[in-house]
PDB file of C-alpha atoms in Angstrom:
ATOM      1  CA  SER A   1       7.671  -0.119   4.534  1.00 84.00           C
ATOM      2  CA  GLN A   2       5.558   2.796   4.322  1.00 86.00           C
ATOM      3  CA  THR A   3       2.578   3.449   6.296  1.00 91.00           C
ATOM      4  CA  ILE A   4      -0.095   6.195   6.705  1.00 95.00           C
ATOM      5  CA  HIS A   5      -2.061   6.518   9.864  1.00 95.00           C
ATOM      6  CA  GLN A   6      -5.253   8.710   9.688  1.00 96.00           C
ATOM      7  CA  TRP A   7      -7.542   9.239  12.910  1.00 93.00           C
ATOM      8  CA  PRO A   8      -9.714   9.129  14.241  1.00 94.00           C
ATOM      9  CA  ALA A   9     -11.494   6.533  12.668  1.00 94.00           C
ATOM     10  CA  THR A  10     -15.057   7.858  13.448  1.00 96.00           C
ATOM     11  CA  LEU A  11     -16.275  11.291  14.669  1.00 97.00           C
ATOM     12  CA  VAL A  12     -19.711  12.973  15.604  1.00 97.00           C
ATOM     13  CA  GLN A  13     -19.514  16.607  16.627  1.00 97.00           C
ATOM     14  CA  PRO A  14     -21.988  19.231  16.786  1.00 98.00           C
ATOM     15  CA  VAL A  15     -22.510  22.131  14.485  1.00 97.00           C
ATOM     16  CA  GLY A  16     -20.131  25.246  15.422  1.00 97.00           C
ATOM     17  CA  SER A  17     -17.629  22.884  17.242  1.00 97.00           C
ATOM     18  CA  PRO A  18     -14.046  22.750  15.822  1.00 97.00           C
ATOM     19  CA  LEU A  19     -12.051  20.056  13.859  1.00 97.00           C
ATOM     20  CA  SER A  20      -8.938  18.733  13.872  1.00 97.00           C
ATOM     21  CA  LEU A  21      -8.291  15.590  11.832  1.00 97.00           C
ATOM     22  CA  GLU A  22      -4.241  14.269  11.867  1.00 96.00           C
ATOM     23  CA  CYS A  23      -2.683  12.299   9.349  1.00 97.00           C
ATOM     24  CA  THR A  24       1.091  10.929   9.470  1.00 97.00           C
ATOM     25  CA  VAL A  25       3.293   9.118   7.026  1.00 96.00           C
ATOM     26  CA  GLU A  26       5.737   6.691   8.080  1.00 95.00           C
ATOM     27  CA  GLY A  27       9.177   5.532   6.422  1.00 93.00           C
ATOM     28  CA  THR A  28       9.543   7.853   3.894  1.00 91.00           C
ATOM     29  CA  SER A  29      10.122  11.510   3.465  1.00 90.00           C
ATOM     30  CA  ASN A  30       9.194  14.708   1.856  1.00 91.00           C
ATOM     31  CA  PRO A  31       6.045  13.061   0.530  1.00 93.00           C
ATOM     32  CA  ASN A  32       3.420  14.671  -1.397  1.00 93.00           C
ATOM     33  CA  LEU A  33       0.554  14.872   1.090  1.00 95.00           C
ATOM     34  CA  TYR A  34      -3.381  15.051   0.125  1.00 95.00           C
ATOM     35  CA  TRP A  35      -6.717  15.448   1.841  1.00 96.00           C
ATOM     36  CA  TYR A  36      -9.807  14.210   0.103  1.00 95.00           C
ATOM     37  CA  ARG A  37     -13.355  14.321   1.008  1.00 94.00           C
ATOM     38  CA  GLN A  38     -15.954  11.647  -0.004  1.00 92.00           C
ATOM     39  CA  ALA A  39     -19.653  12.344   0.299  1.00 82.00           C
ATOM     40  CA  ALA A  40     -22.156   9.317   0.594  1.00 74.00           C
ATOM     41  CA  GLY A  41     -22.315   8.035  -3.130  1.00 68.00           C
ATOM     42  CA  ARG A  42     -20.015   9.926  -4.767  1.00 72.00           C
ATOM     43  CA  GLY A  43     -16.521  10.269  -6.005  1.00 84.00           C
ATOM     44  CA  LEU A  44     -13.521  11.923  -4.259  1.00 91.00           C
ATOM     45  CA  GLN A  45     -12.954  15.683  -3.889  1.00 91.00           C
ATOM     46  CA  LEU A  46      -9.439  17.203  -3.490  1.00 92.00           C
ATOM     47  CA  LEU A  47      -9.488  19.327  -0.771  1.00 94.00           C
ATOM     48  CA  PHE A  48      -5.801  20.258   0.086  1.00 95.00           C
ATOM     49  CA  TYR A  49      -2.399  19.088  -1.252  1.00 93.00           C
ATOM     50  CA  SER A  50       1.049  19.932   0.028  1.00 94.00           C
ATOM     51  CA  VAL A  51       4.444  19.037  -1.512  1.00 91.00           C
ATOM     52  CA  GLY A  52       6.509  20.525   1.491  1.00 91.00           C
ATOM     53  CA  ILE A  53       6.338  21.534   5.146  1.00 92.00           C
ATOM     54  CA  GLY A  54       4.202  24.669   5.445  1.00 89.00           C
ATOM     55  CA  GLN A  55       2.999  24.782   1.740  1.00 91.00           C
ATOM     56  CA  ILE A  56      -0.732  24.311   1.386  1.00 92.00           C
ATOM     57  CA  SER A  57      -2.617  24.427  -1.723  1.00 91.00           C
ATOM     58  CA  SER A  58      -6.527  24.690  -1.522  1.00 89.00           C
ATOM     59  CA  GLU A  59      -8.619  23.238  -4.415  1.00 85.00           C
ATOM     60  CA  VAL A  60     -11.781  24.302  -3.033  1.00 81.00           C
ATOM     61  CA  PRO A  61     -12.704  27.354  -1.110  1.00 66.00           C
ATOM     62  CA  GLN A  62     -14.809  26.339   2.274  1.00 79.00           C
ATOM     63  CA  ASN A  63     -15.116  26.083   5.832  1.00 89.00           C
ATOM     64  CA  LEU A  64     -12.037  23.814   6.299  1.00 95.00           C
ATOM     65  CA  SER A  65      -8.393  24.419   6.461  1.00 95.00           C
ATOM     66  CA  ALA A  66      -4.938  22.533   6.218  1.00 96.00           C
ATOM     67  CA  SER A  67      -1.535  22.663   7.898  1.00 96.00           C
ATOM     68  CA  ARG A  68       1.467  20.690   7.555  1.00 96.00           C
ATOM     69  CA  PRO A  69       3.831  21.420  10.624  1.00 95.00           C
ATOM     70  CA  GLN A  70       6.301  18.578  10.059  1.00 95.00           C
ATOM     71  CA  ASP A  71       7.285  16.520   6.962  1.00 95.00           C
ATOM     72  CA  ARG A  72       5.000  13.438   7.666  1.00 96.00           C
ATOM     73  CA  GLN A  73       2.157  15.218   9.828  1.00 96.00           C
ATOM     74  CA  PHE A  74      -0.869  16.631   7.999  1.00 97.00           C
ATOM     75  CA  ILE A  75      -3.742  18.318   9.674  1.00 97.00           C
ATOM     76  CA  LEU A  76      -7.370  19.427   8.735  1.00 97.00           C
ATOM     77  CA  SER A  77      -9.037  21.566  10.882  1.00 96.00           C
ATOM     78  CA  SER A  78     -12.051  23.857  11.083  1.00 96.00           C
ATOM     79  CA  LYS A  79     -12.903  26.438  13.512  1.00 96.00           C
ATOM     80  CA  LYS A  80     -16.848  25.688  13.243  1.00 96.00           C
ATOM     81  CA  LEU A  81     -18.113  23.091  11.536  1.00 96.00           C
ATOM     82  CA  LEU A  82     -21.135  23.137   9.255  1.00 95.00           C
ATOM     83  CA  LEU A  83     -23.915  20.302   8.250  1.00 94.00           C
ATOM     84  CA  SER A  84     -22.488  20.251   5.064  1.00 92.00           C
ATOM     85  CA  ASP A  85     -18.932  19.371   6.444  1.00 94.00           C
ATOM     86  CA  SER A  86     -20.042  15.804   7.192  1.00 93.00           C
ATOM     87  CA  GLY A  87     -18.429  13.220   5.039  1.00 93.00           C
ATOM     88  CA  PHE A  88     -15.635  10.614   4.706  1.00 95.00           C
ATOM     89  CA  TYR A  89     -12.482  12.297   4.847  1.00 96.00           C
ATOM     90  CA  LEU A  90      -9.364  10.465   3.339  1.00 96.00           C
ATOM     91  CA  CYS A  91      -5.573  11.409   3.291  1.00 97.00           C
ATOM     92  CA  ALA A  92      -3.151  10.010   0.913  1.00 96.00           C
ATOM     93  CA  TRP A  93       0.637  10.409   0.205  1.00 95.00           C
ATOM     94  CA  SER A  94       2.724   9.857  -2.901  1.00 93.00           C
ATOM     95  CA  ARG A  95       6.231  10.227  -4.470  1.00 87.00           C
ATOM     96  CA  ASP A  96       7.270  10.834  -7.896  1.00 75.00           C
ATOM     97  CA  ARG A  97       4.172  12.000  -9.204  1.00 68.00           C
ATOM     98  CA  GLY A  98       2.527   8.795  -8.256  1.00 74.00           C
ATOM     99  CA  ARG A  99       4.699   6.428  -9.900  1.00 73.00           C
ATOM    100  CA  TYR A 100       4.492   3.939  -6.723  1.00 74.00           C
ATOM    101  CA  GLY A 101       0.724   4.835  -6.408  1.00 83.00           C
ATOM    102  CA  TYR A 102      -0.844   7.049  -3.998  1.00 91.00           C
ATOM    103  CA  THR A 103      -1.425   5.355  -1.003  1.00 94.00           C
ATOM    104  CA  PHE A 104      -4.604   6.074   1.341  1.00 95.00           C
ATOM    105  CA  GLY A 105      -5.319   6.151   5.057  1.00 95.00           C
ATOM    106  CA  SER A 106      -8.163   4.172   6.375  1.00 95.00           C
ATOM    107  CA  GLY A 107     -10.360   7.240   6.500  1.00 95.00           C
ATOM    108  CA  THR A 108     -12.253   9.199   9.312  1.00 96.00           C
ATOM    109  CA  ARG A 109     -16.165   9.264   9.066  1.00 95.00           C
ATOM    110  CA  LEU A 110     -17.311  12.747  10.002  1.00 96.00           C
ATOM    111  CA  THR A 111     -20.932  13.414  11.046  1.00 96.00           C
ATOM    112  CA  VAL A 112     -21.822  16.858  12.245  1.00 96.00           C
ATOM    113  CA  VAL A 113     -25.201  17.126  13.989  1.00 97.00           C
TER     114      VAL A 113
ATOM    115  CA  ALA B   1      -7.495  20.115 -17.764  1.00 71.00           C
ATOM    116  CA  GLN B   2      -7.218  16.130 -17.246  1.00 76.00           C
ATOM    117  CA  SER B   3     -10.723  14.077 -16.414  1.00 87.00           C
ATOM    118  CA  VAL B   4     -12.080  11.020 -16.120  1.00 93.00           C
ATOM    119  CA  THR B   5     -15.194   9.123 -16.962  1.00 95.00           C
ATOM    120  CA  GLN B   6     -16.538   6.226 -15.429  1.00 96.00           C
ATOM    121  CA  PRO B   7     -19.461   5.958 -17.255  1.00 96.00           C
ATOM    122  CA  ASP B   8     -21.288   2.835 -15.440  1.00 95.00           C
ATOM    123  CA  ILE B   9     -22.480   3.778 -11.898  1.00 94.00           C
ATOM    124  CA  HIS B  10     -23.435   0.666 -10.773  1.00 95.00           C
ATOM    125  CA  ILE B  11     -22.940  -3.053 -12.294  1.00 97.00           C
ATOM    126  CA  THR B  12     -24.106  -6.241 -11.108  1.00 97.00           C
ATOM    127  CA  VAL B  13     -22.478  -9.667 -12.326  1.00 97.00           C
ATOM    128  CA  SER B  14     -23.068 -13.220 -11.084  1.00 97.00           C
ATOM    129  CA  GLU B  15     -20.306 -14.913  -9.051  1.00 97.00           C
ATOM    130  CA  GLY B  16     -17.988 -16.420 -11.916  1.00 97.00           C
ATOM    131  CA  ALA B  17     -18.700 -14.157 -14.670  1.00 98.00           C
ATOM    132  CA  SER B  18     -16.150 -12.146 -16.124  1.00 97.00           C
ATOM    133  CA  LEU B  19     -15.905  -8.662 -15.367  1.00 97.00           C
ATOM    134  CA  GLU B  20     -15.180  -5.447 -17.281  1.00 98.00           C
ATOM    135  CA  LEU B  21     -15.342  -1.891 -15.798  1.00 98.00           C
ATOM    136  CA  ARG B  22     -14.895   0.959 -18.112  1.00 98.00           C
ATOM    137  CA  CYS B  23     -12.806   4.122 -18.179  1.00 97.00           C
ATOM    138  CA  ASN B  24     -12.165   7.174 -20.216  1.00 96.00           C
ATOM    139  CA  TYR B  25     -10.091   9.866 -20.016  1.00 93.00           C
ATOM    140  CA  SER B  26      -9.307  13.517 -21.774  1.00 88.00           C
ATOM    141  CA  TYR B  27      -6.034  14.500 -21.946  1.00 75.00           C
ATOM    142  CA  GLY B  28      -3.575  14.643 -25.122  1.00 64.00           C
ATOM    143  CA  ALA B  29      -0.382  12.943 -23.860  1.00 72.00           C
ATOM    144  CA  THR B  30      -0.006   9.781 -22.053  1.00 72.00           C
ATOM    145  CA  PRO B  31      -1.048   9.972 -18.610  1.00 85.00           C
ATOM    146  CA  TYR B  32      -0.230   7.878 -15.580  1.00 89.00           C
ATOM    147  CA  LEU B  33      -3.367   6.004 -14.688  1.00 92.00           C
ATOM    148  CA  PHE B  34      -4.848   3.801 -11.883  1.00 94.00           C
ATOM    149  CA  TRP B  35      -7.351   1.735 -10.387  1.00 97.00           C
ATOM    150  CA  TYR B  36      -8.436   1.755  -6.705  1.00 97.00           C
ATOM    151  CA  VAL B  37     -10.817  -0.481  -4.920  1.00 97.00           C
ATOM    152  CA  GLN B  38     -12.768   0.509  -2.020  1.00 95.00           C
ATOM    153  CA  SER B  39     -14.640  -1.486   0.513  1.00 93.00           C
ATOM    154  CA  PRO B  40     -17.667  -0.066   2.373  1.00 88.00           C
ATOM    155  CA  GLY B  41     -16.100   2.467   5.185  1.00 87.00           C
ATOM    156  CA  GLN B  42     -12.547   1.769   4.122  1.00 89.00           C
ATOM    157  CA  GLY B  43      -9.744   3.569   2.271  1.00 91.00           C
ATOM    158  CA  LEU B  44      -8.772   3.144  -1.164  1.00 94.00           C
ATOM    159  CA  GLN B  45      -6.617   0.344  -2.106  1.00 95.00           C
ATOM    160  CA  LEU B  46      -4.198   0.228  -5.388  1.00 95.00           C
ATOM    161  CA  LEU B  47      -4.994  -2.308  -7.596  1.00 97.00           C
ATOM    162  CA  LEU B  48      -3.138  -1.571 -10.517  1.00 95.00           C
ATOM    163  CA  LYS B  49      -1.292   1.140 -12.763  1.00 93.00           C
ATOM    164  CA  TYR B  50       0.068   2.095 -15.767  1.00 92.00           C
ATOM    165  CA  PHE B  51       3.078   4.202 -16.640  1.00 87.00           C
ATOM    166  CA  SER B  52       4.687   3.191 -19.790  1.00 85.00           C
ATOM    167  CA  GLY B  53       5.299   0.069 -21.655  1.00 86.00           C
ATOM    168  CA  ASP B  54       3.300  -2.945 -22.081  1.00 88.00           C
ATOM    169  CA  THR B  55      -0.370  -1.726 -22.522  1.00 91.00           C
ATOM    170  CA  LEU B  56      -1.668  -4.642 -20.761  1.00 96.00           C
ATOM    171  CA  VAL B  57      -0.893  -4.379 -16.948  1.00 96.00           C
ATOM    172  CA  GLN B  58      -1.426  -6.889 -14.138  1.00 97.00           C
ATOM    173  CA  GLY B  59      -2.523  -6.256 -10.843  1.00 97.00           C
ATOM    174  CA  ILE B  60      -3.469  -7.736  -7.677  1.00 96.00           C
ATOM    175  CA  LYS B  61      -6.208  -9.983  -6.887  1.00 95.00           C
ATOM    176  CA  GLY B  62      -6.710 -11.174 -10.342  1.00 97.00           C
ATOM    177  CA  PHE B  63      -7.305  -7.767 -12.165  1.00 98.00           C
ATOM    178  CA  GLU B  64      -5.685  -6.500 -15.171  1.00 98.00           C
ATOM    179  CA  ALA B  65      -6.108  -3.249 -17.254  1.00 98.00           C
ATOM    180  CA  GLU B  66      -5.632  -2.439 -20.535  1.00 96.00           C
ATOM    181  CA  PHE B  67      -4.512   0.970 -21.971  1.00 94.00           C
ATOM    182  CA  LYS B  68      -5.666   1.791 -25.357  1.00 94.00           C
ATOM    183  CA  ARG B  69      -4.234   4.818 -26.436  1.00 90.00           C
ATOM    184  CA  SER B  70      -6.578   5.206 -29.493  1.00 90.00           C
ATOM    185  CA  GLN B  71      -9.431   5.260 -27.346  1.00 92.00           C
ATOM    186  CA  SER B  72      -8.247   7.314 -24.534  1.00 92.00           C
ATOM    187  CA  SER B  73      -9.417   4.134 -22.176  1.00 95.00           C
ATOM    188  CA  PHE B  74      -8.135   2.138 -19.498  1.00 96.00           C
ATOM    189  CA  ASN B  75     -10.470  -0.632 -18.816  1.00 98.00           C
ATOM    190  CA  LEU B  76     -10.200  -3.042 -15.544  1.00 98.00           C
ATOM    191  CA  ARG B  77     -10.945  -6.791 -16.259  1.00 98.00           C
ATOM    192  CA  LYS B  78     -11.046  -9.945 -14.458  1.00 98.00           C
ATOM    193  CA  PRO B  79     -12.110 -13.195 -15.685  1.00 97.00           C
ATOM    194  CA  SER B  80     -14.143 -14.633 -12.940  1.00 97.00           C
ATOM    195  CA  VAL B  81     -15.550 -12.660 -10.195  1.00 98.00           C
ATOM    196  CA  HIS B  82     -15.895 -13.899  -6.855  1.00 97.00           C
ATOM    197  CA  TRP B  83     -18.362 -12.200  -4.319  1.00 96.00           C
ATOM    198  CA  SER B  84     -15.505 -10.588  -2.319  1.00 95.00           C
ATOM    199  CA  ASP B  85     -14.818  -8.317  -5.289  1.00 97.00           C
ATOM    200  CA  ALA B  86     -17.901  -6.246  -4.386  1.00 97.00           C
ATOM    201  CA  ALA B  87     -16.818  -2.967  -3.724  1.00 96.00           C
ATOM    202  CA  GLU B  88     -16.472   0.596  -5.328  1.00 96.00           C
ATOM    203  CA  TYR B  89     -14.039   1.008  -7.952  1.00 97.00           C
ATOM    204  CA  PHE B  90     -12.365   4.270  -9.025  1.00 97.00           C
ATOM    205  CA  CYS B  91     -10.284   5.133 -12.087  1.00 96.00           C
ATOM    206  CA  ALA B  92      -7.905   7.913 -11.968  1.00 94.00           C
ATOM    207  CA  VAL B  93      -5.390   9.765 -14.107  1.00 91.00           C
ATOM    208  CA  VAL B  94      -2.448  12.028 -13.648  1.00 88.00           C
ATOM    209  CA  SER B  95      -1.160  13.956 -16.430  1.00 80.00           C
ATOM    210  CA  GLY B  96       1.584  16.061 -17.660  1.00 68.00           C
ATOM    211  CA  GLY B  97       3.562  17.864 -14.752  1.00 72.00           C
ATOM    212  CA  SER B  98       0.872  17.409 -12.371  1.00 78.00           C
ATOM    213  CA  TYR B  99       1.130  15.325  -9.300  1.00 79.00           C
ATOM    214  CA  ILE B 100      -2.298  15.674  -8.328  1.00 87.00           C
ATOM    215  CA  PRO B 101      -4.729  12.417  -9.386  1.00 89.00           C
ATOM    216  CA  THR B 102      -7.955  13.155 -10.820  1.00 89.00           C
ATOM    217  CA  PHE B 103     -10.741  10.505 -10.123  1.00 92.00           C
ATOM    218  CA  GLY B 104     -13.498   9.010 -11.746  1.00 93.00           C
ATOM    219  CA  ARG B 105     -17.125   9.081  -9.900  1.00 93.00           C
ATOM    220  CA  GLY B 106     -16.602   5.652  -9.245  1.00 95.00           C
ATOM    221  CA  THR B 107     -18.577   2.195 -10.295  1.00 96.00           C
ATOM    222  CA  SER B 108     -20.395   0.070  -7.667  1.00 96.00           C
ATOM    223  CA  LEU B 109     -19.796  -3.515  -8.464  1.00 97.00           C
ATOM    224  CA  ILE B 110     -22.468  -5.746  -6.841  1.00 97.00           C
ATOM    225  CA  VAL B 111     -21.776  -9.609  -7.067  1.00 97.00           C
ATOM    226  CA  HIS B 112     -24.899 -12.214  -7.430  1.00 94.00           C
ATOM    227  CA  PRO B 113     -24.079 -15.613  -5.739  1.00 88.00           C
TER     228      PRO B 113
END
């Protein structure tokens, strides 16, 4: 069966510090991968998506970047965090245009202080 | 561009009462439609999905949803709500040749004992 792992679960970082959030998928190959951010009391904002190794599309220009160094690994990064980067970050994967649904990780709560 | 509207930000029901959460989408062709549930601090869990065929789809946890093309709606229902159903519910749509889901803003379900 397929599983998605996302870590860390919680992170508190000072303003100006770097960020690296990791997401890995097991049990499938060539998944579509997604990074979403969810601000408190709001919906999901798509940040990045990837359809293959090294292929990253950005939906919102911002202080963040993403990379896909391996088929089932998706990394969200920042060189210098801003207060506005605080939020709940969710990784997800899918196959076949979501025919089997979009499966989400358990999320990372990032607080920038 | 595809869009999803969940007109109710909050819904309060008594335990044992029936529930209907509304979802409307904006797109010409029949999209792929999804309902997700999110408990506080958790990722999103797929409740059910619709691609084609029978317009009434059954999901997990006793939920069902009905696709109505004429109304561009995909409302979620449950005949008898349990206290454990209290959570945030998101409707999502994928349309055309896209593989990127668009999520509604979410509806927060509050269940009174």
